Tab-separated table of C-alpha atoms in Angstrom:
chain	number	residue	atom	x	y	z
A	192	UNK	CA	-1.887	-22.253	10.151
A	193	UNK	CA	-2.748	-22.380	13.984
A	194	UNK	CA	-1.236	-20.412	16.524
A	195	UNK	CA	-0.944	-20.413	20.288
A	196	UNK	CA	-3.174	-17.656	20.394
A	197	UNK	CA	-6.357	-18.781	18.246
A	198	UNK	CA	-7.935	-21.819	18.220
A	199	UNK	CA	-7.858	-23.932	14.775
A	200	UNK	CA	-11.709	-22.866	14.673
A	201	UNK	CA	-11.254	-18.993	14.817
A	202	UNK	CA	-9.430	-18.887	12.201
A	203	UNK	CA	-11.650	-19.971	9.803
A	204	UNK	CA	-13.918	-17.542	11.513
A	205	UNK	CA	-11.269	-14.859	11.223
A	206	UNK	CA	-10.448	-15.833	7.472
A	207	UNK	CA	-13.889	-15.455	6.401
A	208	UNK	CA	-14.421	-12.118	8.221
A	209	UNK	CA	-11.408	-10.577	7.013
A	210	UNK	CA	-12.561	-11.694	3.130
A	211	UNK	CA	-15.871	-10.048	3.917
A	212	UNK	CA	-14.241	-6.763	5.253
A	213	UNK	CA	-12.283	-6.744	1.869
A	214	UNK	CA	-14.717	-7.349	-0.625
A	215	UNK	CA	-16.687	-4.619	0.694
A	216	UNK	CA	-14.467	-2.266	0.183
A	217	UNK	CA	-13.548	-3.423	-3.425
A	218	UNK	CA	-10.011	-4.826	-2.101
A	219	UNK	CA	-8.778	-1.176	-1.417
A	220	UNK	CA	-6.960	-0.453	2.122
A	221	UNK	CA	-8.062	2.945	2.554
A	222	UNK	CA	-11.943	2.370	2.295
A	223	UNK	CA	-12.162	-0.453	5.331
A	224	UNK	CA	-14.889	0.098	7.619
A	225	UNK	CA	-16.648	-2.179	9.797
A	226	UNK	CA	-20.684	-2.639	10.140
A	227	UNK	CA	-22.676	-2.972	12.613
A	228	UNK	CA	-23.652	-6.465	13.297
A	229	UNK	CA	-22.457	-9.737	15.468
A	230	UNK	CA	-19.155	-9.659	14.312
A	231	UNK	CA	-18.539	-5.957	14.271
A	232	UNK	CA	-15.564	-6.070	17.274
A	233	UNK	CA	-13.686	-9.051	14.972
A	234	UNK	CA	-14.090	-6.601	11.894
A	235	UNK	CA	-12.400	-3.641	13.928
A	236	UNK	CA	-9.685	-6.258	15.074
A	237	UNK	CA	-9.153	-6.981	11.688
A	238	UNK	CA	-8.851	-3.653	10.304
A	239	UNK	CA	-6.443	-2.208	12.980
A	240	UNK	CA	-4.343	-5.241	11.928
A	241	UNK	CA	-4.114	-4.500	8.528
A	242	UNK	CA	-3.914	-0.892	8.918
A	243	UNK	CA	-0.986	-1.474	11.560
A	244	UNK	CA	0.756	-3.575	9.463
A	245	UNK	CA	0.862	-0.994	6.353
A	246	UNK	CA	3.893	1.480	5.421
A	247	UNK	CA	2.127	4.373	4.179
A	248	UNK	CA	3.416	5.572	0.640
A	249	UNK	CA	4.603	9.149	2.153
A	250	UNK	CA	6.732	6.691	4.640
A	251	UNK	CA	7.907	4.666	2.331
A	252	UNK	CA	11.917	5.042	1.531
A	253	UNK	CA	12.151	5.196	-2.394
A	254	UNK	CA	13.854	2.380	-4.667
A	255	UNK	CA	16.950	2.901	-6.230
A	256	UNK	CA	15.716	2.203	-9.415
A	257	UNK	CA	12.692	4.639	-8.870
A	258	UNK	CA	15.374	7.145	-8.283
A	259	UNK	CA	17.437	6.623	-10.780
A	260	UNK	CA	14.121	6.743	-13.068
A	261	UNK	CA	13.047	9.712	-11.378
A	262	UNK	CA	16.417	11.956	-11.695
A	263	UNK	CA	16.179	10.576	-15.775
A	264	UNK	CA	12.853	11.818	-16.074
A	265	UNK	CA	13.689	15.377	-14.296
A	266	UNK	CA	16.685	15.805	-16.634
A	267	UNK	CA	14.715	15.401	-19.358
A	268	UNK	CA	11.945	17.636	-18.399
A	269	UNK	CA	14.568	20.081	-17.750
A	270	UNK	CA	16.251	19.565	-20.893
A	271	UNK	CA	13.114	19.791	-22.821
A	272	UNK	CA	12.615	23.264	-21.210
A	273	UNK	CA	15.781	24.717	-22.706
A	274	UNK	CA	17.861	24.561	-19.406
A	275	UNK	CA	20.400	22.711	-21.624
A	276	UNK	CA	23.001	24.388	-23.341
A	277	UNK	CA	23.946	23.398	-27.137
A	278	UNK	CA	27.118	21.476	-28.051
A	279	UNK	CA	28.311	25.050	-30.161
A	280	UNK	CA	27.269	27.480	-26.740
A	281	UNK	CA	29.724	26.018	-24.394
């Protein structure tokens, strides 16, 4: 879809760069890196973009339903460690 800022024939440009930049690093966010080459500043544009545009996992605000999983899975563990009392103990 064009924009004000890019002409209709950058973007194609743009698209194909930023498919290149992913494939060689196997899809994965953390491994971009740009080459050296004619189109090296539009791979760096591209990258900060992406990068920008990411919430880093140690940023991210949990789910509820994680939570909720998460304190199940801790009261088992605890459980499973004897913290529990039995029914005849209390």
């Amino acid at each position: 879809m064009p924009t004000d800022k890019q002409p209709v024939d950058d973007i194609g440009a743009t698209e194909k760069i930023t498919r290149r930049v992913l494939k060689r690093s196997n899809y994965s966010t953390t491994d971009l890196g740009a080459v050296a080459g004619p189109d090296h500043g539009g791979e760096l544009a591209i990258i900060e973009r992406i990068q920008t545009g990411m919430i880093m996992s140690e940023i991210y605000p949990i789910s509820k339903r994680r939570k909720a999983h998460s304190d199940k899975v801790a009261l088992r563990r605890w459980e499973n460690e004897g913290g529990s009392m039995d029914e005849g103990e209390q």
